[in-house]
């Protein structure tokens, strides 16, 4: 059995109304994890795991500026040896939209890098997008072009240009749903999402399907909270990654939070992990949260952000 000890977590989300200039969404978090692993008799440790992120949306007149940063670094040591199995992920993006009444133009630049000693991976992807959109009564729809440049130390660089299309709708009753498709010659990314706010809580759902020439991976997440008594909320969620070969990893969490201010709360959760390759884990997560407003940007979803969010989970897939 693997014991995951989540040493700490910090989540900050701040939002103001879209009618005035300023941040409509600003969130940041940091999480630290350590683990002892027993996988089919292999005694190992998983430590120095540091995850951090920051994402924001800023309104300035007819301009909407958005950006984000995600980082993760971990060490994996087997049988008391050196910590030579390390991985490090970095994601960064910056984008902007300009509104001309109901119509708008937008674009984004971004970069993702993956390093994993255990799997001998050292690769990166630089990308750019440009799109036009139309917005009316909560509905946002648009389409555009997407360019990516993939680099790998063990493979030839691969440049691709494709298209993207997206749509979202805010129904005005607390429910927002959306979809986005990005397609190139050999890769395709489909994202479906929904957020629902009600009197006693909220629920968020995301499904991401990534298809490439030799592999297909699906990420599914469902999380939410529910007010159970005065300032106490029940929290919970499930996160799963899966591919057609049967390689699957699942994270399930349940907990409770105490709201001590306007949008501010302290939270503790019990977490269980399960992976296809013969090990499981249990842990405790403790954190502070501050949350006001919507959970994500309407319309165009920053390429890579949701994938980076899901990839930052503690997936022990070795």
Steps between C-alpha positions, in 0.01 A plus 500: 500500500619847421453779751474847353564783743384830358704751695313810398279674247405860426226613262406862440227610261378857470245640254317825437209583272561517126330838473803688633869489416703259710544132565197284427702193603829459682604174660822357637588184688798310637505137615773288657491120512714208620440126471616156603420244232459124511445376147514123481768486770703796371576741784522852364455862595344782304601836642590860426173519310417869456204618295414865440275692266358843430231599247323829444260694277514882496244732337617837370236679296449304178802280581507170685849383600557149634801292597623214711796314647526141628807323636565160655817330619539156663763242599450123504744273685487118487645263763691773684704603196571845363212721397586464132144460374375857481238680301424864441209658313461866408204670332468871419262701280396856423206611289270791421162573344361827361126556476334689213147490637367146467802394292853451626850394401744313722827312515727309735868401530608210720771253594497156667803289594519144636803337660490148647821311580319174568340499153796675330280787380624852432260680269322831455218656299472866400162608366302797373135558415296770327121505490182701449193473720141616535325565833131550568288453816742264672589305184859518374605319180810525286759334280858556390844355428742317728875451448736281703871418493588177683861427592654183644866422561451151358279591205468745212326832557140499387317816386125484442221743416136418559169653601304554817133561578325573828161581648373572852172614647418661833133419563469766770377251762842395629569252218777552242591237240758501224701305247821554304668303221858540379603287201827460307634240257590239762352633824159596629388644833134509600386664824151501653426682825216613724481712818187525712450731797194451722384637835689249715809431289653441158609220265759502218555241227774470237568238233808524280578253222843522336561293188836466324639268233602229747303573816173623644460626856183611675482715812176528700445704816198570717522709816270699721391615842173511693398702806411258776469722809544873546867567410589137418516361145553142385753471216593223261623409156625234262774531239586227249741459210456207263620371163383209277780268621346502848756731664282683750560709810227628732499754783197516733465759776244582766516754779357795684567873501422774751412843359641772725463804275349628178624233257776384736509148644729241651472148354616150589453201267568127497645386165540155344702420187494191282713416197507226238853388582443343838514765770256717689526791738319681777552853624378808678475840331480820701448843349361850505264624229360835394248496218261750346344497153518259209753221481622558144506738208203498259541413133854415393681277749879555518663207320684284748358655819250226575746231395758655730247513783421131466863403450594676824308243702711251693492222240749228593516333159845339486 
